[in-house]
Every structure is written in structure tokens, then in C-alpha cells.
């Protein structure tokens, strides 16, 4: 089997449906259950929004292309993901903690949901900065329908 190649997407919120369609297609072709696909989409939506709103927005100069690269390997009850951007260096897991939603609504932490979702739904979660890119790797466990 050939090594999967990353697919690039322009990092603009209104273009997320293109990334979503690609991810859903990869998982559907592998015959994975809908609940696992939905978890993946939820995580990707949070990561993508963070890249657009907090990552690339920190760049001083308007650059030409602001891309996100996504590599998905979906097979045998698992979805392996590499999510990359070229925004300023940021390891979201250095101070990651599960948000506390037990108290009154006005005491809830704002932000951090995307990181919490990656940690909750993902396995083997890790971050690295390589070749000018932030890279987040994770696996979502799934089962085949009817299994």
C-alpha cells in the first residue's frame, strides 16, 4: 500500500466543508461507523477553527496561502490522523486540561474545547514542530458497522 499523502485545504472558516467532505469520504470508503466519523469531524472542526482564529491570525503580514494539511488513514477499526498548519509555533497540549463544566455557567472556561476533544476522543495524541509546521497526530478508534 502506498504511503498516504497529505491533502491541503485553504484555512478559511467558510471552506471547512471541503475538508469535512474529504475526511468523511476517507472514513466512509473504509466502511467505518458513523459515530467515529462524527467524532473525527468534531475534532477537525475545532482544530481548523483554532488554526484560522488563533494561529494564522497571529501572523503580522498577510501571506498568500494559509493552508492546513490533512493526512488520514482509515482502516481496520481506526482512523489515524496527521493535522498540520504553518501558523506560528504552538503546542496546544503543554497546558491542556479537561475543561471543568461542573459549576455555574458563568464560571466555565472559555476556549480549550478543541484540545479537550482531541484528548478525549484521540489515542496516541502528540504534537511536534517540524519544517515550519505545527503537527498534531492522533488516532480515533472505531469499529466496522455490524461488528
PDB file of C-alpha atoms in Angstrom:
ATOM      1  CA  UNK A   1       0.000   0.000   0.000  1.00  0.00           C
ATOM      2  CA  UNK A   2       1.289   3.480  -0.888  1.00  0.00           C
ATOM      3  CA  UNK A   3       2.000   5.963   1.858  1.00  0.00           C
ATOM      4  CA  UNK A   4      -0.921   8.393   2.084  1.00  0.00           C
ATOM      5  CA  UNK A   5      -0.098  11.918   1.028  1.00  0.00           C
ATOM      6  CA  UNK A   6      -1.338  14.998   2.875  1.00  0.00           C
ATOM      7  CA  UNK A   7      -4.120  16.927   1.211  1.00  0.00           C
ATOM      8  CA  UNK A   8      -4.076  20.703   1.561  1.00  0.00           C
ATOM      9  CA  UNK A   9      -7.001  22.978   2.318  1.00  0.00           C
ATOM     10  CA  UNK A  10      -7.178  26.746   2.454  1.00  0.00           C
ATOM     11  CA  UNK A  11      -7.585  27.847   6.087  1.00  0.00           C
ATOM     12  CA  UNK A  12     -10.797  29.872   5.844  1.00  0.00           C
ATOM     13  CA  UNK A  13     -13.763  29.022   8.053  1.00  0.00           C
ATOM     14  CA  UNK A  14     -16.229  29.028   5.169  1.00  0.00           C
ATOM     15  CA  UNK A  15     -14.131  26.360   3.415  1.00  0.00           C
ATOM     16  CA  UNK A  16     -14.294  23.813   6.244  1.00  0.00           C
ATOM     17  CA  UNK A  17     -16.992  21.796   4.395  1.00  0.00           C
ATOM     18  CA  UNK A  18     -14.355  20.837   1.802  1.00  0.00           C
ATOM     19  CA  UNK A  19     -12.074  19.406   4.497  1.00  0.00           C
ATOM     20  CA  UNK A  20     -15.061  17.727   6.160  1.00  0.00           C
ATOM     21  CA  UNK A  21     -16.116  16.085   2.892  1.00  0.00           C
ATOM     22  CA  UNK A  22     -12.620  14.740   2.347  1.00  0.00           C
ATOM     23  CA  UNK A  23     -12.428  13.287   5.877  1.00  0.00           C
ATOM     24  CA  UNK A  24     -15.900  11.745   5.659  1.00  0.00           C
ATOM     25  CA  UNK A  25     -15.063  10.226   2.290  1.00  0.00           C
ATOM     26  CA  UNK A  26     -11.853   8.611   3.575  1.00  0.00           C
ATOM     27  CA  UNK A  27     -13.699   7.056   6.500  1.00  0.00           C
ATOM     28  CA  UNK A  28     -16.795   6.020   4.556  1.00  0.00           C
ATOM     29  CA  UNK A  29     -14.657   4.284   1.934  1.00  0.00           C
ATOM     30  CA  UNK A  30     -13.067   2.284   4.748  1.00  0.00           C
ATOM     31  CA  UNK A  31     -16.548   1.309   5.993  1.00  0.00           C
ATOM     32  CA  UNK A  32     -16.137   2.861   9.446  1.00  0.00           C
ATOM     33  CA  UNK A  33     -19.052   3.524  11.794  1.00  0.00           C
ATOM     34  CA  UNK A  34     -20.795   6.905  11.708  1.00  0.00           C
ATOM     35  CA  UNK A  35     -20.130   7.669  15.390  1.00  0.00           C
ATOM     36  CA  UNK A  36     -16.353   7.501  14.829  1.00  0.00           C
ATOM     37  CA  UNK A  37     -16.627   9.680  11.730  1.00  0.00           C
ATOM     38  CA  UNK A  38     -18.675  12.227  13.691  1.00  0.00           C
ATOM     39  CA  UNK A  39     -16.028  12.298  16.435  1.00  0.00           C
ATOM     40  CA  UNK A  40     -13.340  12.890  13.840  1.00  0.00           C
ATOM     41  CA  UNK A  41     -15.296  15.720  12.221  1.00  0.00           C
ATOM     42  CA  UNK A  42     -15.923  17.377  15.589  1.00  0.00           C
ATOM     43  CA  UNK A  43     -12.205  17.273  16.425  1.00  0.00           C
ATOM     44  CA  UNK A  44     -11.182  18.504  12.976  1.00  0.00           C
ATOM     45  CA  UNK A  45     -13.679  21.370  13.122  1.00  0.00           C
ATOM     46  CA  UNK A  46     -12.226  22.556  16.429  1.00  0.00           C
ATOM     47  CA  UNK A  47      -8.623  22.240  15.222  1.00  0.00           C
ATOM     48  CA  UNK A  48      -9.441  24.032  11.966  1.00  0.00           C
ATOM     49  CA  UNK A  49     -11.242  26.876  13.753  1.00  0.00           C
ATOM     50  CA  UNK A  50      -8.284  27.263  16.133  1.00  0.00           C
ATOM     51  CA  UNK A  51      -5.852  27.390  13.213  1.00  0.00           C
ATOM     52  CA  UNK A  52      -7.877  30.110  11.488  1.00  0.00           C
ATOM     53  CA  UNK A  53      -8.857  32.177  14.538  1.00  0.00           C
ATOM     54  CA  UNK A  54      -5.770  31.833  16.747  1.00  0.00           C
ATOM     55  CA  UNK A  55      -2.941  30.519  14.569  1.00  0.00           C
ATOM     56  CA  UNK A  56      -2.853  32.293  11.249  1.00  0.00           C
ATOM     57  CA  UNK A  57      -4.461  35.412  12.735  1.00  0.00           C
ATOM     58  CA  UNK A  58      -1.198  35.908  14.703  1.00  0.00           C
ATOM     59  CA  UNK A  59       0.800  36.436  11.511  1.00  0.00           C
ATOM     60  CA  UNK A  60       1.640  40.116  11.110  1.00  0.00           C
ATOM     61  CA  UNK A  61       1.850  40.187   7.338  1.00  0.00           C
ATOM     62  CA  UNK A  62      -0.894  38.950   5.076  1.00  0.00           C
ATOM     63  CA  UNK A  63       0.595  35.919   3.410  1.00  0.00           C
ATOM     64  CA  UNK A  64      -0.531  34.329   0.190  1.00  0.00           C
ATOM     65  CA  UNK A  65      -1.597  30.859   1.133  1.00  0.00           C
ATOM     66  CA  UNK A  66      -2.608  29.885   4.616  1.00  0.00           C
ATOM     67  CA  UNK A  67      -3.058  26.158   4.422  1.00  0.00           C
ATOM     68  CA  UNK A  68      -3.967  23.201   6.556  1.00  0.00           C
ATOM     69  CA  UNK A  69      -2.660  19.778   5.565  1.00  0.00           C
ATOM     70  CA  UNK A  70      -4.561  16.657   6.485  1.00  0.00           C
ATOM     71  CA  UNK A  71      -3.472  13.052   6.184  1.00  0.00           C
ATOM     72  CA  UNK A  72      -5.994  10.349   7.054  1.00  0.00           C
ATOM     73  CA  UNK A  73      -5.504   6.607   7.121  1.00  0.00           C
ATOM     74  CA  UNK A  74      -8.821   4.903   7.871  1.00  0.00           C
ATOM     75  CA  UNK A  75      -8.780   1.135   8.097  1.00  0.00           C
ATOM     76  CA  UNK A  76      -9.206  -1.817  10.413  1.00  0.00           C
ATOM     77  CA  UNK A  77     -11.216  -0.038  13.079  1.00  0.00           C
ATOM     78  CA  UNK A  78      -9.056   3.048  13.436  1.00  0.00           C
ATOM     79  CA  UNK A  79      -8.642   6.492  11.957  1.00  0.00           C
ATOM     80  CA  UNK A  80      -5.051   7.753  12.028  1.00  0.00           C
ATOM     81  CA  UNK A  81      -4.742  11.486  11.500  1.00  0.00           C
ATOM     82  CA  UNK A  82      -1.962  13.996  10.912  1.00  0.00           C
ATOM     83  CA  UNK A  83      -3.215  17.594  11.064  1.00  0.00           C
ATOM     84  CA  UNK A  84      -0.738  20.329  10.097  1.00  0.00           C
ATOM     85  CA  UNK A  85      -0.583  24.085   9.707  1.00  0.00           C
ATOM     86  CA  UNK A  86       2.168  26.659   9.134  1.00  0.00           C
ATOM     87  CA  UNK A  87       0.933  29.124  11.758  1.00  0.00           C
ATOM     88  CA  UNK A  88       3.307  30.358  14.494  1.00  0.00           C
ATOM     89  CA  UNK A  89       4.594  27.594  16.733  1.00  0.00           C
ATOM     90  CA  UNK A  90       2.088  26.490  19.346  1.00  0.00           C
ATOM     91  CA  UNK A  91       1.897  23.228  21.272  1.00  0.00           C
ATOM     92  CA  UNK A  92      -1.724  23.098  22.439  1.00  0.00           C
ATOM     93  CA  UNK A  93      -1.033  20.212  24.797  1.00  0.00           C
ATOM     94  CA  UNK A  94       1.569  21.857  27.051  1.00  0.00           C
ATOM     95  CA  UNK A  95      -1.076  23.162  29.438  1.00  0.00           C
ATOM     96  CA  UNK A  96      -4.002  21.054  28.306  1.00  0.00           C
ATOM     97  CA  UNK A  97      -6.566  20.170  30.914  1.00  0.00           C
ATOM     98  CA  UNK A  98     -10.098  18.865  30.681  1.00  0.00           C
ATOM     99  CA  UNK A  99     -12.440  21.880  30.954  1.00  0.00           C
ATOM    100  CA  UNK A 100     -14.483  21.948  34.157  1.00  0.00           C
ATOM    101  CA  UNK A 101     -18.184  22.413  33.420  1.00  0.00           C
ATOM    102  CA  UNK A 102     -19.466  21.407  36.851  1.00  0.00           C
ATOM    103  CA  UNK A 103     -20.089  24.875  38.299  1.00  0.00           C
ATOM    104  CA  UNK A 104     -22.354  27.707  37.207  1.00  0.00           C
ATOM    105  CA  UNK A 105     -22.228  28.617  33.510  1.00  0.00           C
ATOM    106  CA  UNK A 106     -20.530  31.946  34.182  1.00  0.00           C
ATOM    107  CA  UNK A 107     -17.594  30.088  35.766  1.00  0.00           C
ATOM    108  CA  UNK A 108     -16.938  27.851  32.748  1.00  0.00           C
ATOM    109  CA  UNK A 109     -13.610  28.173  30.995  1.00  0.00           C
ATOM    110  CA  UNK A 110     -13.804  29.833  27.589  1.00  0.00           C
ATOM    111  CA  UNK A 111     -11.750  28.065  24.940  1.00  0.00           C
ATOM    112  CA  UNK A 112      -9.795  24.850  25.083  1.00  0.00           C
ATOM    113  CA  UNK A 113     -12.621  22.667  23.786  1.00  0.00           C
ATOM    114  CA  UNK A 114     -10.709  21.546  20.685  1.00  0.00           C
ATOM    115  CA  UNK A 115      -7.749  20.337  22.717  1.00  0.00           C
ATOM    116  CA  UNK A 116     -10.073  18.607  25.194  1.00  0.00           C
ATOM    117  CA  UNK A 117     -11.843  16.825  22.323  1.00  0.00           C
ATOM    118  CA  UNK A 118      -8.574  15.602  20.812  1.00  0.00           C
ATOM    119  CA  UNK A 119      -7.521  14.264  24.213  1.00  0.00           C
ATOM    120  CA  UNK A 120     -10.930  12.698  24.941  1.00  0.00           C
ATOM    121  CA  UNK A 121     -11.544  11.042  21.557  1.00  0.00           C
ATOM    122  CA  UNK A 122      -7.960  10.534  20.436  1.00  0.00           C
ATOM    123  CA  UNK A 123      -5.359   7.957  21.281  1.00  0.00           C
ATOM    124  CA  UNK A 124      -1.592   8.337  20.841  1.00  0.00           C
ATOM    125  CA  UNK A 125      -2.004  12.135  20.732  1.00  0.00           C
ATOM    126  CA  UNK A 126       1.198  14.066  20.140  1.00  0.00           C
ATOM    127  CA  UNK A 127       2.444  17.403  18.859  1.00  0.00           C
ATOM    128  CA  UNK A 128       5.644  18.311  17.064  1.00  0.00           C
ATOM    129  CA  UNK A 129       7.027  21.304  15.210  1.00  0.00           C
ATOM    130  CA  UNK A 130       8.821  20.196  12.055  1.00  0.00           C
ATOM    131  CA  UNK A 131       9.819  22.017   8.877  1.00  0.00           C
ATOM    132  CA  UNK A 132       7.961  25.162   9.940  1.00  0.00           C
ATOM    133  CA  UNK A 133       4.702  23.344  10.649  1.00  0.00           C
ATOM    134  CA  UNK A 134       2.679  22.539  13.747  1.00  0.00           C
ATOM    135  CA  UNK A 135       1.774  18.863  13.526  1.00  0.00           C
ATOM    136  CA  UNK A 136      -0.822  17.103  15.628  1.00  0.00           C
ATOM    137  CA  UNK A 137      -1.082  13.334  15.368  1.00  0.00           C
ATOM    138  CA  UNK A 138      -3.873  11.240  16.847  1.00  0.00           C
ATOM    139  CA  UNK A 139      -5.873   8.069  16.330  1.00  0.00           C
ATOM    140  CA  UNK A 140      -9.603   7.615  16.775  1.00  0.00           C
ATOM    141  CA  UNK A 141     -10.718   4.080  17.460  1.00  0.00           C
ATOM    142  CA  UNK A 142     -13.710   2.854  15.506  1.00  0.00           C
ATOM    143  CA  UNK A 143     -15.439  -0.356  14.640  1.00  0.00           C
ATOM    144  CA  UNK A 144     -16.912  -1.579  11.419  1.00  0.00           C
ATOM    145  CA  UNK A 145     -20.727  -1.362  11.225  1.00  0.00           C
ATOM    146  CA  UNK A 146     -22.296  -4.572  12.461  1.00  0.00           C
ATOM    147  CA  UNK A 147     -19.107  -5.687  14.220  1.00  0.00           C
TER     148      UNK A 147
END
